[in-house]
Amino acid sequence: MPSTELSNFLRVALDVQATPFPGVHVADGVAAATDGVMLVAKKFDLVFLRGEGAISPKAAKVLAALAEATWIGSIAVVGNRVTVTARSTRYEENVGEVAGEYCEVKLPEFYCPRAPVARMLGVLTDESRGWQQIVENPNLKALKEMSARDYVALIDNPRNGGELFRPKEIDDPHWYSVGQLRRGLRLFGARARLSVRRNAKGWLAFEDGYGHTFAVTPFVKHN
């Protein structure tokens, strides 16, 4: 049985991560990836995800492939070293392939600079930045219908269950890339009920109540 939730997070994280913050960064049971504009994060059980460090892009690809192949029991991160327990299978006569024991797998260690996960996530809950809840369970249909090269802005006074974005207009103070929004929102399942917050600088944070977070910073109009 594959670890679908883990593999999906890692695929999205690998797409988002970029210099100067390459890799997937782990601390306090949270895994996060960012390019400095977008951030995706997942809160795991502390028994499942332990330690602190940075999983390099190369090691994260190996881990994602393993998670797609079998059930992952735990992940331990120490610096750039990653140790995983993965379920094996065995053959039984008259039954076929059955689940086996968990095996310890040490991934190849690749250097990856560490990023301050706690500080990055702290920004998303810092009251001094003027975060406000703006809508629950938004309709994101507009993002699906537009080109990835297009830009959108928040509609005025969004309502729960209603459309959240509209095409960008010339006088909008903040706007967002459709391509970036699509990439980050792949973190969530198709039926996820999202909660959306915004801060005074126009940053958006999407959360599903199950430990997944996607945040993105806007383009800003300068007079």
PDB file of C-alpha atoms in Angstrom, residues 27-206:
ATOM      1  CA  ALA A  27      11.665  20.634  12.329  1.00  0.00           C
ATOM      2  CA  ASP A  28       9.190  19.836  15.120  1.00  0.00           C
ATOM      3  CA  GLY A  29       7.227  17.361  13.007  1.00  0.00           C
ATOM      4  CA  VAL A  30       6.756  19.846  10.155  1.00  0.00           C
ATOM      5  CA  ALA A  31       8.122  19.445   6.634  1.00  0.00           C
ATOM      6  CA  ALA A  32       8.239  22.575   4.482  1.00  0.00           C
ATOM      7  CA  ALA A  33       9.522  23.712   1.107  1.00  0.00           C
ATOM      8  CA  THR A  34       9.796  27.194  -0.352  1.00  0.00           C
ATOM      9  CA  ASP A  35      11.266  29.249  -3.162  1.00  0.00           C
ATOM     10  CA  GLY A  36      10.993  32.492  -1.194  1.00  0.00           C
ATOM     11  CA  VAL A  37       7.645  33.368  -2.826  1.00  0.00           C
ATOM     12  CA  MET A  38       5.587  30.221  -2.284  1.00  0.00           C
ATOM     13  CA  LEU A  39       5.663  27.908   0.717  1.00  0.00           C
ATOM     14  CA  VAL A  40       4.081  24.496   1.230  1.00  0.00           C
ATOM     15  CA  ALA A  41       4.112  22.716   4.565  1.00  0.00           C
ATOM     16  CA  LYS A  42       2.713  19.589   6.174  1.00  0.00           C
ATOM     17  CA  LYS A  43       2.406  18.875   9.896  1.00  0.00           C
ATOM     18  CA  PHE A  44       3.051  15.211  10.624  1.00  0.00           C
ATOM     19  CA  ASP A  45       2.719  13.180  13.799  1.00  0.00           C
ATOM     20  CA  LEU A  46       5.885  13.556  15.868  1.00  0.00           C
ATOM     21  CA  VAL A  47       6.236   9.771  16.018  1.00  0.00           C
ATOM     22  CA  PHE A  48       6.167   9.601  12.215  1.00  0.00           C
ATOM     23  CA  LEU A  49       8.479  12.525  11.429  1.00  0.00           C
ATOM     24  CA  ARG A  50      11.331  13.048  13.867  1.00  0.00           C
ATOM     25  CA  GLY A  51      14.448  15.145  14.006  1.00  0.00           C
ATOM     26  CA  GLU A  52      15.568  18.324  12.342  1.00  0.00           C
ATOM     27  CA  GLY A  53      17.419  19.082   9.135  1.00  0.00           C
ATOM     28  CA  ALA A  54      17.126  19.402   5.385  1.00  0.00           C
ATOM     29  CA  ILE A  55      16.248  16.650   2.922  1.00  0.00           C
ATOM     30  CA  SER A  56      18.073  17.445  -0.303  1.00  0.00           C
ATOM     31  CA  PRO A  57      16.105  17.454  -3.583  1.00  0.00           C
ATOM     32  CA  LYS A  58      17.897  14.246  -4.641  1.00  0.00           C
ATOM     33  CA  ALA A  59      17.037  12.444  -1.392  1.00  0.00           C
ATOM     34  CA  ALA A  60      13.469  13.783  -1.484  1.00  0.00           C
ATOM     35  CA  LYS A  61      12.995  12.263  -4.954  1.00  0.00           C
ATOM     36  CA  VAL A  62      14.153   8.885  -3.633  1.00  0.00           C
ATOM     37  CA  LEU A  63      11.815   9.198  -0.641  1.00  0.00           C
ATOM     38  CA  ALA A  64       8.880  10.167  -2.878  1.00  0.00           C
ATOM     39  CA  ALA A  65       9.474   7.111  -5.086  1.00  0.00           C
ATOM     40  CA  LEU A  66       9.643   4.853  -2.029  1.00  0.00           C
ATOM     41  CA  ALA A  67       6.419   6.369  -0.644  1.00  0.00           C
ATOM     42  CA  GLU A  68       4.697   5.684  -3.969  1.00  0.00           C
ATOM     43  CA  ALA A  69       5.776   2.046  -3.795  1.00  0.00           C
ATOM     44  CA  THR A  70       5.022   1.095  -0.188  1.00  0.00           C
ATOM     45  CA  TRP A  71       3.840   2.212   3.223  1.00  0.00           C
ATOM     46  CA  ILE A  72       6.282   4.389   5.159  1.00  0.00           C
ATOM     47  CA  GLY A  73       6.259   3.788   8.905  1.00  0.00           C
ATOM     48  CA  SER A  74       8.525   6.611  10.055  1.00  0.00           C
ATOM     49  CA  ILE A  75      11.077   9.184   8.915  1.00  0.00           C
ATOM     50  CA  ALA A  76      14.028  10.389  10.972  1.00  0.00           C
ATOM     51  CA  VAL A  77      16.048  13.414   9.851  1.00  0.00           C
ATOM     52  CA  VAL A  78      19.370  14.448  11.352  1.00  0.00           C
ATOM     53  CA  GLY A  79      20.997  17.242   9.394  1.00  0.00           C
ATOM     54  CA  ASN A  80      21.150  15.844   5.841  1.00  0.00           C
ATOM     55  CA  ARG A  81      20.853  12.212   6.932  1.00  0.00           C
ATOM     56  CA  VAL A  82      17.463  10.560   6.378  1.00  0.00           C
ATOM     57  CA  THR A  83      16.461   7.149   7.745  1.00  0.00           C
ATOM     58  CA  VAL A  84      13.105   5.615   6.827  1.00  0.00           C
ATOM     59  CA  THR A  85      11.181   2.522   7.873  1.00  0.00           C
ATOM     60  CA  ALA A  86       9.368   1.023   4.879  1.00  0.00           C
ATOM     61  CA  ARG A  87       7.070  -1.976   4.737  1.00  0.00           C
ATOM     62  CA  SER A  88       8.302  -4.969   2.735  1.00  0.00           C
ATOM     63  CA  THR A  89       6.251  -7.743   1.148  1.00  0.00           C
ATOM     64  CA  ARG A  90       6.719 -11.502   0.930  1.00  0.00           C
ATOM     65  CA  TYR A  91       5.177 -14.411  -0.935  1.00  0.00           C
ATOM     66  CA  GLU A  92       2.983 -17.000   0.789  1.00  0.00           C
ATOM     67  CA  GLU A  93       1.841 -20.221  -0.848  1.00  0.00           C
ATOM     68  CA  ASN A  94      -1.853 -20.192  -1.835  1.00  0.00           C
ATOM     69  CA  VAL A  95      -2.093 -16.538  -0.857  1.00  0.00           C
ATOM     70  CA  GLY A  96       0.379 -14.625  -2.985  1.00  0.00           C
ATOM     71  CA  GLU A  97       2.060 -11.385  -2.029  1.00  0.00           C
ATOM     72  CA  VAL A  98       1.362 -10.262   1.537  1.00  0.00           C
ATOM     73  CA  ALA A  99       2.626  -7.447   3.742  1.00  0.00           C
ATOM     74  CA  GLY A 100       5.921  -8.128   5.447  1.00  0.00           C
ATOM     75  CA  GLU A 101       7.947  -6.423   8.150  1.00  0.00           C
ATOM     76  CA  TYR A 102       9.171  -2.847   8.255  1.00  0.00           C
ATOM     77  CA  CYS A 103      12.739  -2.453   7.055  1.00  0.00           C
ATOM     78  CA  GLU A 104      15.108   0.378   7.875  1.00  0.00           C
ATOM     79  CA  VAL A 105      16.261   2.246   4.787  1.00  0.00           C
ATOM     80  CA  LYS A 106      19.065   4.799   4.947  1.00  0.00           C
ATOM     81  CA  LEU A 107      18.879   7.233   2.051  1.00  0.00           C
ATOM     82  CA  PRO A 108      22.062   8.513   0.421  1.00  0.00           C
ATOM     83  CA  GLU A 109      23.224  11.656   2.196  1.00  0.00           C
ATOM     84  CA  PHE A 110      23.416  14.724  -0.025  1.00  0.00           C
ATOM     85  CA  TYR A 111      24.437  18.148   1.215  1.00  0.00           C
ATOM     86  CA  CYS A 112      21.607  20.661   1.470  1.00  0.00           C
ATOM     87  CA  PRO A 113      21.722  23.962   3.401  1.00  0.00           C
ATOM     88  CA  ARG A 114      19.162  24.214   6.181  1.00  0.00           C
ATOM     89  CA  ALA A 115      16.415  26.844   6.197  1.00  0.00           C
ATOM     90  CA  PRO A 116      14.723  28.279   9.317  1.00  0.00           C
ATOM     91  CA  VAL A 117      11.434  26.357   9.158  1.00  0.00           C
ATOM     92  CA  ALA A 118      10.105  27.670  12.479  1.00  0.00           C
ATOM     93  CA  ARG A 119      10.754  31.277  11.460  1.00  0.00           C
ATOM     94  CA  MET A 120       9.137  30.832   8.046  1.00  0.00           C
ATOM     95  CA  LEU A 121       6.023  29.251   9.530  1.00  0.00           C
ATOM     96  CA  GLY A 122       5.975  31.789  12.346  1.00  0.00           C
ATOM     97  CA  VAL A 123       5.342  34.532   9.818  1.00  0.00           C
ATOM     98  CA  LEU A 124       2.013  32.859   9.006  1.00  0.00           C
ATOM     99  CA  THR A 125       0.763  33.240  12.582  1.00  0.00           C
ATOM    100  CA  ASP A 126       2.430  36.546  13.503  1.00  0.00           C
ATOM    101  CA  GLU A 127      -0.430  38.813  14.637  1.00  0.00           C
ATOM    102  CA  SER A 128       1.694  41.913  14.046  1.00  0.00           C
ATOM    103  CA  ARG A 129       1.470  41.205  10.298  1.00  0.00           C
ATOM    104  CA  GLY A 130      -2.275  41.779  10.288  1.00  0.00           C
ATOM    105  CA  TRP A 131      -3.521  38.306   9.358  1.00  0.00           C
ATOM    106  CA  GLN A 132      -7.267  38.047   8.894  1.00  0.00           C
ATOM    107  CA  GLN A 133      -9.578  35.181   7.992  1.00  0.00           C
ATOM    108  CA  ILE A 134     -11.266  36.129   4.710  1.00  0.00           C
ATOM    109  CA  VAL A 135     -13.206  33.101   3.502  1.00  0.00           C
ATOM    110  CA  GLU A 136     -14.022  29.419   4.050  1.00  0.00           C
ATOM    111  CA  ASN A 137     -14.354  26.811   1.307  1.00  0.00           C
ATOM    112  CA  PRO A 138     -13.779  29.220  -1.610  1.00  0.00           C
ATOM    113  CA  ASN A 139     -14.697  28.483  -5.209  1.00  0.00           C
ATOM    114  CA  LEU A 140     -11.502  28.318  -7.281  1.00  0.00           C
ATOM    115  CA  LYS A 141     -13.142  27.753 -10.659  1.00  0.00           C
ATOM    116  CA  ALA A 142     -11.556  30.865 -12.177  1.00  0.00           C
ATOM    117  CA  LEU A 143      -8.057  29.428 -11.686  1.00  0.00           C
ATOM    118  CA  LYS A 144      -8.977  26.311 -13.658  1.00  0.00           C
ATOM    119  CA  GLU A 145     -10.365  28.303 -16.589  1.00  0.00           C
ATOM    120  CA  MET A 146      -7.491  30.765 -16.970  1.00  0.00           C
ATOM    121  CA  SER A 147      -4.042  30.327 -18.472  1.00  0.00           C
ATOM    122  CA  ALA A 148      -1.125  29.623 -16.139  1.00  0.00           C
ATOM    123  CA  ARG A 149       0.430  32.825 -17.532  1.00  0.00           C
ATOM    124  CA  ASP A 150      -2.519  34.951 -16.349  1.00  0.00           C
ATOM    125  CA  TYR A 151      -2.791  36.984 -13.167  1.00  0.00           C
ATOM    126  CA  VAL A 152      -5.672  37.342 -10.729  1.00  0.00           C
ATOM    127  CA  ALA A 153      -6.696  39.501  -7.786  1.00  0.00           C
ATOM    128  CA  LEU A 154      -9.031  38.830  -4.878  1.00  0.00           C
ATOM    129  CA  ILE A 155     -12.632  39.781  -5.472  1.00  0.00           C
ATOM    130  CA  ASP A 156     -14.098  42.432  -3.182  1.00  0.00           C
ATOM    131  CA  ASN A 157     -15.705  40.990  -0.055  1.00  0.00           C
ATOM    132  CA  PRO A 158     -15.415  37.280  -0.870  1.00  0.00           C
ATOM    133  CA  ARG A 159     -18.126  35.060   0.610  1.00  0.00           C
ATOM    134  CA  ASN A 160     -17.892  31.547   2.028  1.00  0.00           C
ATOM    135  CA  GLY A 161     -18.340  29.087  -0.806  1.00  0.00           C
ATOM    136  CA  GLY A 162     -18.125  31.863  -3.412  1.00  0.00           C
ATOM    137  CA  GLU A 163     -15.534  32.750  -6.017  1.00  0.00           C
ATOM    138  CA  LEU A 164     -12.257  34.012  -4.575  1.00  0.00           C
ATOM    139  CA  PHE A 165     -10.414  35.406  -7.604  1.00  0.00           C
ATOM    140  CA  ARG A 166     -11.110  37.582 -10.648  1.00  0.00           C
ATOM    141  CA  PRO A 167      -8.863  38.683 -13.521  1.00  0.00           C
ATOM    142  CA  LYS A 168      -6.272  41.285 -12.544  1.00  0.00           C
ATOM    143  CA  GLU A 169      -7.066  44.927 -13.296  1.00  0.00           C
ATOM    144  CA  ILE A 170      -4.556  47.715 -13.866  1.00  0.00           C
ATOM    145  CA  ASP A 171      -5.264  49.493 -10.561  1.00  0.00           C
ATOM    146  CA  ASP A 172      -5.095  46.444  -8.284  1.00  0.00           C
ATOM    147  CA  PRO A 173      -2.545  46.978  -5.467  1.00  0.00           C
ATOM    148  CA  HIS A 174      -1.884  43.220  -5.149  1.00  0.00           C
ATOM    149  CA  TRP A 175      -2.191  40.393  -7.653  1.00  0.00           C
ATOM    150  CA  TYR A 176      -1.186  36.756  -7.966  1.00  0.00           C
ATOM    151  CA  SER A 177       0.165  34.377 -10.586  1.00  0.00           C
ATOM    152  CA  VAL A 178      -2.332  31.739 -11.723  1.00  0.00           C
ATOM    153  CA  GLY A 179       0.576  29.385 -12.371  1.00  0.00           C
ATOM    154  CA  GLN A 180       1.936  29.760  -8.842  1.00  0.00           C
ATOM    155  CA  LEU A 181      -1.509  29.312  -7.280  1.00  0.00           C
ATOM    156  CA  ARG A 182      -2.148  26.148  -9.263  1.00  0.00           C
ATOM    157  CA  ARG A 183       1.205  24.668  -8.295  1.00  0.00           C
ATOM    158  CA  GLY A 184       0.715  25.284  -4.591  1.00  0.00           C
ATOM    159  CA  LEU A 185      -2.944  24.258  -4.469  1.00  0.00           C
ATOM    160  CA  ARG A 186      -2.009  20.798  -5.775  1.00  0.00           C
ATOM    161  CA  LEU A 187      -1.071  20.179  -2.145  1.00  0.00           C
ATOM    162  CA  PHE A 188      -4.755  19.711  -1.341  1.00  0.00           C
ATOM    163  CA  GLY A 189      -7.158  17.005  -2.409  1.00  0.00           C
ATOM    164  CA  ALA A 190      -9.912  17.741  -4.906  1.00  0.00           C
ATOM    165  CA  ARG A 191     -12.566  17.757  -2.163  1.00  0.00           C
ATOM    166  CA  ALA A 192     -10.585  19.673   0.451  1.00  0.00           C
ATOM    167  CA  ARG A 193     -12.475  22.405   2.295  1.00  0.00           C
ATOM    168  CA  LEU A 194     -10.012  25.247   2.523  1.00  0.00           C
ATOM    169  CA  SER A 195      -9.723  28.163   4.893  1.00  0.00           C
ATOM    170  CA  VAL A 196      -8.051  31.294   3.487  1.00  0.00           C
ATOM    171  CA  ARG A 197      -6.267  34.056   5.390  1.00  0.00           C
ATOM    172  CA  ARG A 198      -4.638  37.260   4.171  1.00  0.00           C
ATOM    173  CA  ASN A 199      -2.252  39.679   5.861  1.00  0.00           C
ATOM    174  CA  ALA A 200      -1.743  43.417   5.487  1.00  0.00           C
ATOM    175  CA  LYS A 201       0.842  42.938   2.727  1.00  0.00           C
ATOM    176  CA  GLY A 202      -1.444  40.752   0.646  1.00  0.00           C
ATOM    177  CA  TRP A 203       0.114  37.400   1.503  1.00  0.00           C
ATOM    178  CA  LEU A 204      -2.360  34.502   1.255  1.00  0.00           C
ATOM    179  CA  ALA A 205      -2.406  31.324   3.347  1.00  0.00           C
ATOM    180  CA  PHE A 206      -4.557  28.314   2.419  1.00  0.00           C
TER     181      PHE A 206
END
